[in-house]
Structures are given as C-alpha cells and as structure tokens.
Coordinates of C-alpha atoms in Angstrom, one line a residue:
X3 CA -0.2 -0.2 0.2
X4 CA 1.0 3.5 -0.5
X5 CA 0.1 6.0 2.3
X6 CA 0.2 10.0 1.9
X7 CA -0.3 12.4 5.0
X8 CA -1.6 16.0 4.2
X9 CA -1.2 18.5 7.1
X10 CA -4.4 20.0 5.7
X11 CA -6.5 18.8 4.0
X12 CA -7.1 19.9 0.9
X13 CA -7.1 18.1 -2.9
X14 CA -7.2 15.1 -1.4
X15 CA -9.0 13.5 -4.7
X16 CA -7.3 14.6 -6.4
X17 CA -3.6 13.8 -5.2
X18 CA -5.4 10.0 -4.6
X19 CA -6.0 9.6 -8.3
X20 CA -2.8 10.7 -9.4
X21 CA -1.2 8.8 -6.8
X22 CA -3.4 5.6 -7.8
X23 CA -3.0 6.5 -11.8
X24 CA 0.7 5.8 -11.2
X25 CA -0.4 2.9 -9.2
X26 CA -3.2 1.0 -10.0
X27 CA -2.4 -1.9 -8.2
X28 CA -1.7 -0.3 -5.4
X29 CA -3.8 0.7 -2.4
X30 CA -3.8 4.2 -1.9
X31 CA -4.3 5.6 1.5
X32 CA -5.3 9.9 2.0
X33 CA -4.1 11.2 5.9
X34 CA -4.6 7.3 6.6
X35 CA -8.1 6.5 6.5
X36 CA -9.1 3.0 6.5
X37 CA -5.9 2.2 6.5
X38 CA -5.2 -1.2 6.5
X39 CA -1.3 -0.7 10.0
X40 CA -0.8 -4.4 9.5
X41 CA 0.2 -4.0 5.3
X42 CA 3.6 -3.7 4.2
X43 CA 4.3 -0.1 2.8
X44 CA 5.4 0.6 -1.2
X45 CA 6.4 3.9 0.0
X46 CA 5.1 6.7 2.2
X47 CA 4.7 10.4 0.6
X48 CA 3.9 13.5 2.9
X49 CA 2.4 17.4 1.1
X50 CA 2.8 20.1 3.9
X51 CA 0.8 23.1 2.5
X52 CA 3.0 26.3 4.1
X53 CA 1.0 29.3 4.0
X54 CA 1.8 33.3 3.8
X55 CA 1.5 35.9 5.0
X56 CA -0.8 37.8 1.5
X57 CA 2.0 39.7 -0.2
X58 CA 0.1 42.3 -3.2
X59 CA 4.0 42.2 -4.3
X60 CA 3.8 38.4 -4.5
X61 CA 2.0 36.0 -6.7
X62 CA 2.5 33.2 -5.6
X63 CA 3.1 33.6 -1.9
X64 CA 2.2 29.5 -0.6
X65 CA 4.2 26.7 -1.4
X66 CA 3.3 22.5 -1.2
X67 CA 6.3 20.3 -0.4
X68 CA 6.5 17.1 -1.2
X69 CA 8.8 14.1 -0.1
X70 CA 8.8 10.5 -1.0
X71 CA 9.8 7.9 2.5
X72 CA 11.3 4.8 2.3
X73 CA 11.7 1.8 4.8
X74 CA 9.3 0.5 7.3
X75 CA 8.4 3.9 9.5
X76 CA 9.1 6.6 6.4
X77 CA 12.0 8.0 8.6
X78 CA 14.4 8.4 5.0
X79 CA 13.5 10.5 2.5
X80 CA 14.1 9.7 -1.2
X81 CA 12.4 12.3 -3.3
X82 CA 11.6 15.7 -2.6
X83 CA 10.0 19.0 -4.1
X84 CA 8.3 22.2 -4.0
X85 CA 6.0 24.6 -6.0
X86 CA 4.7 28.1 -5.2
X87 CA 1.1 28.9 -5.1
X88 CA -1.0 31.6 -4.2
X89 CA -4.1 29.1 -2.1
X90 CA -6.4 32.2 -3.4
X91 CA -6.8 30.7 -6.7
X92 CA -7.9 27.8 -5.7
X93 CA -7.9 26.2 -9.4
X94 CA -4.7 27.4 -10.4
X95 CA -3.4 26.4 -7.3
X96 CA -4.5 22.8 -7.9
X97 CA -3.1 22.4 -11.5
X98 CA 0.0 24.1 -9.9
X99 CA -0.6 21.0 -7.6
X100 CA -0.6 18.1 -10.0
X101 CA 1.9 19.2 -12.6
X102 CA 4.7 19.7 -9.5
X103 CA 3.0 15.7 -8.1
X104 CA 3.2 14.2 -11.6
X105 CA 7.1 15.4 -12.2
X106 CA 8.0 13.6 -9.1
X107 CA 5.8 10.0 -9.4
X108 CA 7.3 10.2 -12.9
X109 CA 10.8 10.5 -11.4
X110 CA 10.0 8.4 -8.5
X111 CA 8.2 5.7 -10.7
X112 CA 11.0 5.9 -13.7
X113 CA 7.6 6.3 -16.2
X114 CA 4.8 8.9 -18.0
X115 CA 1.4 9.0 -18.1
X116 CA -0.9 8.9 -21.7
X117 CA -2.7 11.2 -20.5
X118 CA -0.4 13.5 -18.3
X119 CA -2.2 15.2 -15.2
X120 CA -6.0 14.1 -16.3
X121 CA -7.1 11.8 -14.0
X122 CA -11.0 12.5 -15.3
X123 CA -13.2 10.7 -17.4
X124 CA -14.2 13.4 -20.2
X125 CA -10.3 14.2 -21.5
X126 CA -12.3 15.4 -24.7
X127 CA -14.3 18.4 -22.7
X128 CA -10.8 19.7 -23.0
X129 CA -10.7 20.0 -26.4
X130 CA -14.2 20.5 -27.4
X131 CA -14.9 23.7 -25.4
X132 CA -11.9 25.1 -26.8
X133 CA -13.5 24.4 -30.2
X134 CA -16.4 26.7 -29.0
X135 CA -14.6 29.8 -28.6
X136 CA -13.0 29.4 -31.9
X137 CA -9.2 28.5 -30.7
X138 CA -7.1 27.5 -33.2
X139 CA -5.6 22.8 -33.3
X140 CA -2.1 24.5 -32.4
X141 CA -3.5 26.4 -29.4
X142 CA -5.0 23.6 -27.8
X143 CA -2.1 21.7 -28.8
X144 CA 0.6 23.5 -26.7
X145 CA -2.5 24.0 -24.0
X146 CA -3.0 20.5 -23.6
X147 CA 0.7 19.7 -23.4
X148 CA 2.0 22.2 -21.1
X149 CA -1.4 22.0 -18.4
X150 CA -1.7 18.6 -18.6
X151 CA 1.9 16.8 -20.0
X152 CA -0.4 14.9 -21.7
X153 CA 1.0 12.8 -25.0
X154 CA 1.2 14.0 -28.3
X155 CA -0.6 10.9 -29.7
X156 CA -4.2 11.1 -26.8
X157 CA -4.4 14.8 -27.8
X158 CA -4.3 13.9 -31.0
X159 CA -6.9 11.7 -30.2
X160 CA -8.3 14.0 -27.9
X161 CA -9.0 16.3 -30.6
X162 CA -10.0 13.8 -33.3
X163 CA -12.7 12.5 -31.2
X164 CA -14.0 16.7 -30.5
X165 CA -14.1 17.8 -33.9
X166 CA -16.3 14.7 -34.6
X167 CA -18.3 15.6 -32.1
X168 CA -19.0 18.8 -32.7
X169 CA -19.9 17.2 -36.1
X170 CA -22.2 14.7 -35.1
X171 CA -24.0 17.3 -32.3
X172 CA -24.2 20.2 -34.5
X173 CA -27.8 20.0 -35.4
X174 CA -28.7 19.1 -31.7
X175 CA -31.3 21.5 -29.8
X176 CA -30.3 20.7 -26.7
X177 CA -32.5 23.3 -24.9
X178 CA -36.0 21.4 -26.1
X179 CA -34.9 17.9 -26.8
X180 CA -33.7 15.1 -24.0
X181 CA -33.0 11.5 -24.3
X182 CA -34.2 8.1 -22.8
X183 CA -32.0 5.3 -20.9
X184 CA -34.5 2.3 -19.9
X185 CA -32.6 -0.5 -17.8
X186 CA -32.7 -3.9 -17.4
X187 CA -30.4 -4.9 -14.4
X188 CA -30.9 -8.8 -15.8
X189 CA -28.3 -10.9 -16.6
X190 CA -27.6 -14.6 -17.7
X191 CA -24.6 -14.8 -14.7
X192 CA -22.6 -11.8 -13.7
X193 CA -19.6 -11.6 -15.5
X194 CA -15.5 -11.3 -13.3
X195 CA -15.3 -7.5 -14.1
X196 CA -18.5 -6.2 -14.3
X197 CA -19.3 -3.5 -10.3
X198 CA -22.6 -2.7 -12.2
X199 CA -26.0 -3.2 -10.8
X200 CA -26.5 -6.9 -12.8
X201 CA -28.8 -9.5 -10.8
X202 CA -29.3 -13.1 -12.3
X203 CA -32.1 -14.6 -14.6
X204 CA -31.4 -17.7 -12.5
X205 CA -32.5 -16.0 -8.9
X206 CA -35.2 -13.1 -10.6
X207 CA -37.1 -14.9 -13.4
X208 CA -39.9 -14.3 -11.1
X209 CA -39.3 -10.7 -10.5
X210 CA -39.6 -9.4 -14.2
X211 CA -43.2 -8.9 -15.3
X212 CA -43.6 -6.7 -12.0
X213 CA -40.4 -5.1 -12.5
X214 CA -41.9 -4.1 -16.2
X215 CA -44.8 -3.4 -14.4
X216 CA -43.0 -0.4 -12.7
X217 CA -41.2 0.7 -15.4
X218 CA -44.4 1.0 -17.2
X219 CA -44.9 3.5 -14.1
X220 CA -42.3 5.7 -14.4
X221 CA -42.7 5.6 -18.3
X222 CA -46.0 7.1 -17.7
X223 CA -44.9 9.1 -15.4
X224 CA -41.8 10.7 -17.3
X225 CA -43.9 11.0 -20.6
X226 CA -46.3 13.4 -19.3
X227 CA -43.1 15.4 -17.1
X228 CA -41.6 16.0 -20.8
X229 CA -44.5 17.1 -22.9
X230 CA -42.8 19.9 -24.8
X231 CA -39.9 18.5 -25.3
X232 CA -38.7 15.9 -27.9
X233 CA -37.1 12.7 -27.0
X234 CA -33.7 12.5 -30.2
X235 CA -32.0 9.5 -28.5
X236 CA -33.7 5.5 -26.6
X237 CA -31.0 3.3 -25.0
X238 CA -32.3 0.4 -23.7
X239 CA -29.1 -1.1 -21.5
X240 CA -28.5 -2.7 -17.9
X241 CA -27.5 -5.7 -17.1
X242 CA -28.4 -7.6 -20.5
X243 CA -31.9 -6.3 -22.1
X244 CA -31.9 -9.6 -24.7
X245 CA -32.5 -11.3 -21.2
X246 CA -36.1 -10.6 -21.5
X247 CA -38.2 -13.1 -23.3
X248 CA -40.0 -12.1 -26.9
X249 CA -43.6 -11.3 -25.4
X250 CA -41.3 -9.1 -22.5
X251 CA -39.4 -7.7 -25.0
X252 CA -42.6 -6.7 -26.8
X253 CA -44.2 -5.8 -24.2
X254 CA -41.5 -2.9 -23.0
X255 CA -41.1 -2.3 -26.9
X256 CA -44.8 -2.1 -26.8
X257 CA -45.4 0.3 -23.6
X258 CA -42.1 2.8 -25.4
X259 CA -44.4 3.6 -29.3
X260 CA -47.2 3.6 -26.7
X261 CA -46.3 5.9 -23.9
X262 CA -43.8 8.4 -26.3
X263 CA -43.5 10.4 -28.9
X264 CA -41.2 8.9 -31.7
X265 CA -41.7 11.2 -34.3
X266 CA -38.0 13.0 -33.8
X267 CA -36.4 9.8 -33.1
X268 CA -33.2 9.8 -34.3
X269 CA -31.5 6.3 -33.0
X270 CA -32.7 3.6 -30.7
X271 CA -30.2 1.5 -29.4
X272 CA -30.8 -2.0 -28.1
X273 CA -27.7 -3.7 -25.9
X274 CA -28.5 -6.9 -26.6
X275 CA -25.3 -7.7 -25.1
X276 CA -24.3 -11.4 -24.4
X277 CA -24.5 -14.1 -27.7
X278 CA -26.0 -16.7 -25.5
X279 CA -29.1 -14.1 -24.6
X280 CA -29.5 -13.5 -28.5
X281 CA -32.1 -15.8 -30.2
X282 CA -34.0 -15.2 -33.5
X283 CA -37.0 -14.5 -32.0
X284 CA -36.1 -11.3 -29.8
X285 CA -34.3 -10.2 -32.6
X286 CA -37.5 -10.1 -34.5
X287 CA -38.7 -8.1 -31.9
X288 CA -36.2 -5.5 -32.1
X289 CA -36.9 -5.8 -35.8
X290 CA -40.5 -5.2 -35.8
X291 CA -40.2 -2.2 -32.9
X292 CA -37.9 -0.3 -35.2
X293 CA -34.9 -0.9 -32.8
X294 CA -32.0 1.2 -34.9
X295 CA -28.8 -0.4 -33.9
X296 CA -28.4 -3.3 -31.7
X297 CA -25.3 -4.4 -29.4
X298 CA -23.4 -7.6 -29.0
X299 CA -20.4 -7.7 -26.8
X300 CA -18.0 -10.6 -27.3
X301 CA -15.8 -8.9 -25.3
X302 CA -12.9 -11.2 -26.0
X303 CA -12.5 -13.7 -29.0
X304 CA -10.2 -16.1 -26.4
X305 CA -12.1 -19.2 -25.8
X306 CA -10.0 -19.5 -22.5
X307 CA -10.4 -16.1 -21.4
X308 CA -14.3 -16.3 -21.8
X309 CA -14.3 -19.4 -19.2
X310 CA -11.8 -18.0 -16.6
X311 CA -14.2 -14.2 -16.3
X312 CA -17.5 -16.2 -16.2
X313 CA -18.7 -15.6 -19.7
X314 CA -20.6 -18.3 -20.6
X315 CA -20.9 -18.2 -24.7
X316 CA -18.2 -19.2 -27.2
X317 CA -16.8 -18.1 -29.3
X318 CA -18.6 -19.8 -32.3
X319 CA -22.0 -18.3 -30.4
X320 CA -20.7 -14.2 -31.1
X321 CA -19.9 -15.2 -34.3
X322 CA -23.8 -16.7 -34.8
X323 CA -25.4 -14.5 -33.2
X324 CA -23.6 -11.6 -34.9
X325 CA -24.3 -13.5 -38.3
X326 CA -28.2 -14.4 -37.6
X327 CA -28.5 -10.3 -37.0
X328 CA -27.1 -9.4 -40.2
X329 CA -29.4 -11.8 -41.8
X330 CA -32.5 -10.5 -40.1
X331 CA -31.2 -7.4 -41.9
X332 CA -29.6 -5.5 -38.5
X333 CA -26.9 -2.6 -40.1
X334 CA -26.1 -0.4 -37.3
X335 CA -24.2 -3.2 -34.8
X336 CA -22.3 -2.4 -31.8
X337 CA -19.9 -4.7 -30.3
X338 CA -18.1 -4.6 -27.0
X339 CA -14.3 -5.3 -26.7
X340 CA -11.6 -5.1 -23.2
X341 CA -8.2 -5.2 -23.5
X342 CA -5.9 -5.6 -20.6
X343 CA -8.0 -8.9 -19.2
X344 CA -6.4 -11.6 -17.4
X345 CA -3.2 -13.6 -18.8
X346 CA -4.4 -12.2 -21.9
X347 CA -1.4 -10.9 -24.6
X348 CA -1.2 -9.0 -27.6
X349 CA -0.6 -11.9 -29.5
X350 CA -4.5 -13.2 -27.8
X351 CA -5.8 -9.4 -28.7
X352 CA -4.9 -9.7 -32.8
X353 CA -6.5 -13.0 -32.9
X354 CA -9.7 -10.7 -31.4
X355 CA -9.2 -8.2 -33.6
X356 CA -8.8 -10.7 -36.7
X357 CA -11.7 -12.0 -35.9
X358 CA -13.3 -8.5 -35.8
X359 CA -12.2 -7.7 -39.5
X360 CA -13.7 -10.6 -40.1
X361 CA -17.5 -10.6 -39.1
X362 CA -16.8 -6.4 -39.9
X363 CA -19.1 -5.0 -37.1
X364 CA -20.5 -0.8 -37.9
X365 CA -19.7 0.0 -34.4
X366 CA -16.4 -1.2 -32.4
X367 CA -16.1 -0.9 -28.2
X368 CA -12.4 -1.1 -26.9
X369 CA -11.9 -1.1 -23.5
X370 CA -8.9 -0.8 -21.3
X371 CA -10.0 -2.9 -18.3
X372 CA -11.6 -1.0 -15.4
X373 CA -11.6 -3.6 -12.1
X374 CA -14.0 -2.0 -9.6
X375 CA -14.3 -2.4 -5.7
X376 CA -16.9 -4.7 -6.5
X377 CA -16.3 -6.6 -9.5
X378 CA -15.0 -10.2 -8.8
X379 CA -11.7 -9.7 -10.0
X380 CA -11.0 -7.2 -7.2
X381 CA -13.2 -9.5 -4.9
X382 CA -11.8 -12.6 -5.4
X383 CA -8.0 -11.1 -6.2
X384 CA -6.3 -14.6 -5.1
X385 CA -8.8 -17.0 -7.9
X386 CA -6.7 -14.4 -10.6
X387 CA -3.6 -13.7 -8.7
X388 CA -1.6 -16.0 -10.9
X389 CA -3.0 -14.2 -14.5
X390 CA -1.3 -10.7 -15.9
X391 CA -4.1 -8.1 -16.5
X392 CA -1.7 -6.4 -18.9
X393 CA -2.5 -3.2 -21.7
X394 CA 0.6 -1.4 -23.1
X395 CA 0.7 1.5 -25.9
X396 CA 1.8 -1.5 -28.7
X397 CA -1.9 -3.4 -27.8
X398 CA -3.8 0.2 -27.6
X399 CA -1.8 1.7 -31.3
X400 CA -2.7 -2.4 -32.3
X401 CA -6.8 -2.3 -31.7
X402 CA -6.5 1.8 -33.1
X403 CA -5.2 0.9 -36.5
X404 CA -7.0 -2.5 -36.9
X405 CA -10.3 -0.3 -36.4
X406 CA -9.0 2.3 -39.3
X407 CA -8.2 -0.7 -41.4
X408 CA -11.8 -2.2 -41.1
X409 CA -13.0 1.7 -42.0
X410 CA -14.3 2.6 -38.6
X411 CA -12.6 6.1 -36.9
X412 CA -12.8 7.3 -33.4
X413 CA -15.7 9.4 -32.5
X414 CA -16.3 9.5 -28.6
X415 CA -13.6 8.0 -25.7
X416 CA -13.9 8.5 -22.1
X417 CA -12.3 7.0 -18.8
X418 CA -12.2 5.6 -15.5
X419 CA -10.8 4.7 -12.5
X420 CA -8.1 1.4 -12.3
X421 CA -7.3 1.4 -16.4
X422 CA -5.3 -0.9 -17.7
X423 CA -2.1 1.2 -18.6
X424 CA -4.5 3.9 -17.7
X425 CA -5.4 4.4 -20.7
X426 CA -8.9 4.9 -22.8
X427 CA -12.1 3.5 -23.9
X428 CA -13.2 4.5 -27.1
X429 CA -15.9 3.9 -29.6
X430 CA -15.0 3.5 -33.1
X431 CA -18.0 3.6 -35.8
X432 CA -18.4 3.2 -39.2
X433 CA -19.5 6.6 -40.7
X434 CA -23.6 7.4 -40.2
X435 CA -23.2 4.2 -37.2
X436 CA -21.6 6.9 -34.3
X437 CA -24.1 6.4 -31.4
X438 CA -25.4 9.4 -30.2
X439 CA -26.7 8.6 -27.2
X440 CA -22.9 7.2 -25.9
X441 CA -21.9 11.2 -26.6
X442 CA -24.4 12.8 -25.3
X443 CA -23.8 11.1 -22.1
X444 CA -20.2 11.0 -21.8
X445 CA -20.4 14.7 -22.7
X446 CA -23.2 15.4 -20.7
X447 CA -24.5 18.3 -23.3
X448 CA -28.9 16.5 -23.3
X449 CA -30.8 15.4 -20.5
X450 CA -30.9 11.8 -19.9
X451 CA -34.5 10.7 -18.1
X452 CA -32.7 7.8 -16.9
X453 CA -35.6 4.5 -15.9
X454 CA -35.2 0.9 -13.7
X455 CA -33.4 0.2 -10.7
X456 CA -29.9 1.7 -10.5
X457 CA -30.7 4.4 -12.8
X458 CA -29.4 8.0 -12.7
X459 CA -31.4 10.4 -14.3
X460 CA -28.9 14.0 -15.6
X461 CA -30.9 17.3 -16.1
X462 CA -28.8 19.5 -18.1
X463 CA -28.7 23.3 -17.3
X464 CA -28.0 24.8 -19.0
X465 CA -27.9 22.8 -22.2
X466 CA -26.8 24.5 -25.7
X467 CA -23.5 25.4 -26.2
X468 CA -25.0 28.9 -27.4
X469 CA -26.0 29.6 -23.6
X470 CA -22.3 28.6 -22.2
X471 CA -20.3 31.4 -25.0
X472 CA -22.9 34.0 -24.1
X473 CA -23.0 33.4 -20.4
X474 CA -19.3 31.4 -20.0
X475 CA -20.9 29.2 -17.6
X476 CA -20.0 25.3 -17.7
X477 CA -23.6 23.0 -17.9
X478 CA -25.1 22.9 -14.0
X479 CA -25.7 19.3 -13.9
X480 CA -28.4 18.1 -11.4
X481 CA -29.5 14.1 -11.1
X482 CA -31.3 12.0 -9.7
X483 CA -31.0 8.4 -8.9
X484 CA -32.9 5.2 -8.3
X485 CA -32.0 2.5 -6.0
X486 CA -29.7 0.3 -7.9
X487 CA -31.6 -2.7 -5.6
X488 CA -34.6 -4.9 -7.5
X489 CA -36.1 -5.0 -4.5
X490 CA -35.7 -2.0 -3.0
X491 CA -36.9 -0.3 -6.6
X492 CA -40.2 -2.5 -7.0
X493 CA -41.1 -1.8 -3.4
X494 CA -40.5 2.0 -3.7
X495 CA -41.1 2.9 -7.3
X496 CA -43.6 5.9 -6.0
X497 CA -41.0 7.1 -3.8
X498 CA -38.9 7.1 -7.7
X499 CA -41.1 8.5 -9.8
X500 CA -41.5 11.3 -6.3
X501 CA -38.0 11.9 -6.8
X502 CA -38.3 13.1 -10.5
X503 CA -41.1 15.1 -9.7
X504 CA -40.4 17.2 -7.7
X505 CA -36.7 18.1 -8.7
X506 CA -38.0 18.9 -12.6
X507 CA -40.0 21.3 -9.8
X508 CA -37.7 22.6 -8.0
X509 CA -35.2 23.0 -11.4
X510 CA -38.4 24.4 -13.1
X511 CA -37.8 22.0 -16.0
X512 CA -40.7 21.4 -18.4

C-alpha cells in the first residue's frame, strides 16, 4: 500500500487519483483513513501546505512541499520537491499541485502517463470547449501539453474525437430535446470484471414481469413530465436486456411506442450484450419495433479468457449471433471488446481483432479493463493472482490501427478509474453509424431521463453551447438516482417517481 499524509485536508481527491494512476495495483490511503496498519508499505508520501502572509507584490506567496519516504517507518527521504502557489486561486493551485506531483511521480516510478495529469473521465471536454471558443488546433495542442502534460498521441486522439462530436451534434437542439435510458438489470450470469448493478436471471426470473410493471409506471410519469420536449435517442441497457423473453421485450417496446412520441427519434439502441442471450425470436421483436442499433458484446474471442471471467458463452456463439443479426437486416451493430483481461497477451488481442475484421461490425467499442471494488476480480483477488492483467501502448495502437483498417473512425472516448495501462475506452464507427447516445451521456450536453433500478437521471442546465458561449458558464448538472437494489426499486417505485417530480419542480424543468 501507499500512504499519503497531509498537514491539512486540501486536494485529497486529486492527490489520491494521480498517485493511483501511477500505481493502479496498490491501495492508496490519504490521511490514513481506512488504512490497514498491517499491510506492507511500498512508500510513504507527505504533502505540506505552507501559507504565507498575503503580499500583493508576490504572485505566489504560498507553497506546497512533497516528500517521498522509504523504510518501514518512513524515516528516509528519497525524493522531494515543492511548487509555489497562490491559495486564493484554488483552480490554479490545483493545477500547479498536480503538475509538480506528476513530475515527482514520474521521477520516482520511472514512467509517464499517456494522459499526463488528466485523471477525469471526459478528456475530450477540454478540446471541445476550446473549439467552441474558436481556438485553433495548435493552441489546443500546446495548452493540453503545457497544462496537463498529455502525450502528443492522446492529445491528437482527443482533438479528433472532439471534432467528430462537434460535427455529429451540430444540429442537436439541447434546450428542447432529451434522451431516454431504460435499464434492464438482469444478466445470464455476472462477469468477473463487472461492478454494474446486475442480477442473475436464474434467481430473478419470477420478478421480471413485476419489474416491467414498475418501468411502465415510470414511463407514464416521464412522458407526461417532458411534455414540450422532443425525444432524440433511446437506449435500453443493463445488465443484459436480451435476457427478457420475446414476449417481455414486445411488451416493453410496445409500451415505449404507445407512451412516447417517437417522431423525432434519431437513434433507438438495444444493448443485446451477451451472445448467448440472443435468438432469432428476440431479434425479430426488435426489428418489428424499429430498433435501429443493437450491441453484441464478445469482450474477447479467446475461449479460455471467456471461461476465466465467467462469460458462459462460446466464441462460436458470438459468430452465430452476429451472422443472425446481419441476416435479419440489422445494419448498425456495435461490438464491445476489453483489452487487459487476465492472462491475455498482445497476440490474443491481435487474434480477436482479426475475428472483428472478418465480421465487419459497424461500431467497435474498445475498453481498457477497469476493475472496481465491487467486481469479482477485485473481491476474489487471490483466485486471479496468477493471471497477469496487462495493457500497453502497443496493444492500444494495435486495436486503433485495426479499427481504421476496417473503415471505423473514433467518435467518442472516456476514461475510468483503475484502468489497465491508464489508457481509455474508445468508440469507433463507420461513418453514419456513430452512437449519438454515447456522446450525449459522456459529454453531458443533454438531459437524460433514466428509468429502472440503479438508473441515474441527469438534468443538464444550461444545456446549449450558445448559452455557454454567451454566459461563459459550464453546464450545470443535477442528478436524480433510483435505488440500485431491485427489491427496493419494486417496493419504492412511487418514491422514485416522486424524486423526479420534486427535482423537476425545483429546477423548473418543463
């Protein structure tokens, strides 16, 4: 483990995030909170904030000192450094703190990070906002290099994706539109890397119809509450939505059509997910209800890895599900892959990409493995200790090059904590098949009404680029979350609806 001691509780989150980015396999404790005293210590760090008397003649009257300590009790100082700051300017102080800490961590660890000091999940927000302000590409590049120490390769990727997003969203009416998310939390089984709210269908099958009853109540409320706004995109995710029977899927999709005005909908996506949950009958229902985009997610085309991570389907089932969807006329199919899975080498990833080239999906989303606390890979760490999880520049470039060879261009990206190699997740698509909902939720540009257990509604205010340019204000985000536990959701559905009603009333969102 790594411990960080501060002389005052400032910038704890930023320090923790940056140290964790360099040492994703270590437990990092700031100010000894929740620290397990018996764990071996890799190194200790102290951060000292030194305030000086205000002096108008000094631009940076204060300072922050860092020291890295070795030894069982941390008595030996191995590396130290400091940066001058003005504590009255919190934003600039945070930037200078992260810059100096990054430099010291690079020196101490002997490595750099592809995204530099950027630890947030939406790195494209920076170039996108600067583009909206009329800044040149050269200015954006120098800013991201000087301010955040990002690599040229990642700066280029962020700018390319931001340009694509700007193009795709140019005619979106954020102020009068909204998107709809419907969560189906049931799965055939729970995968080892997954921390999303999901429930094995074998144990919850008798509650699915009751769950749909509650979704219908939420839909009725939502349709009435958003009168005056038009629906742009629909995303049914999970979980694995195709765990629903054909009859249950038909019920859900029919209710959507009967309840909402779909005349403005530009994208209707159902995340099929696990190939073993996809059948001809289920695809026929989706086709009947004008679903425009589906997702079939193999994660890898190596059978041994699928078995290891608990995805109880075969490589052949992936091929068959994809071929079946094509046969039935689906011309916008996404596939999800994960790099950095336990035991996989770059040759395994190369073999998976060759399979993708043979199938030719319209979208390919490449995720870097991110293991959260609730995932079985983290909880049952000992069971997977012999399997190395690795992700390298070479692996990421391999997937990017393969996607471009397939005619797929990057159109959205985001990052998560504890990602293998500290890289990113990138969505690639054939022109005209980009996932609008993916961009909207990542860039927080449009209100998203979210229904179902664990769903989080996001109100975006102000929600137009024009307003931001006129006022200089960033979008204000207000969230309303449904309870994650299915039993609680079923029993408290009226309370979930009331939460949304009260928030909309408070915000004057109508």
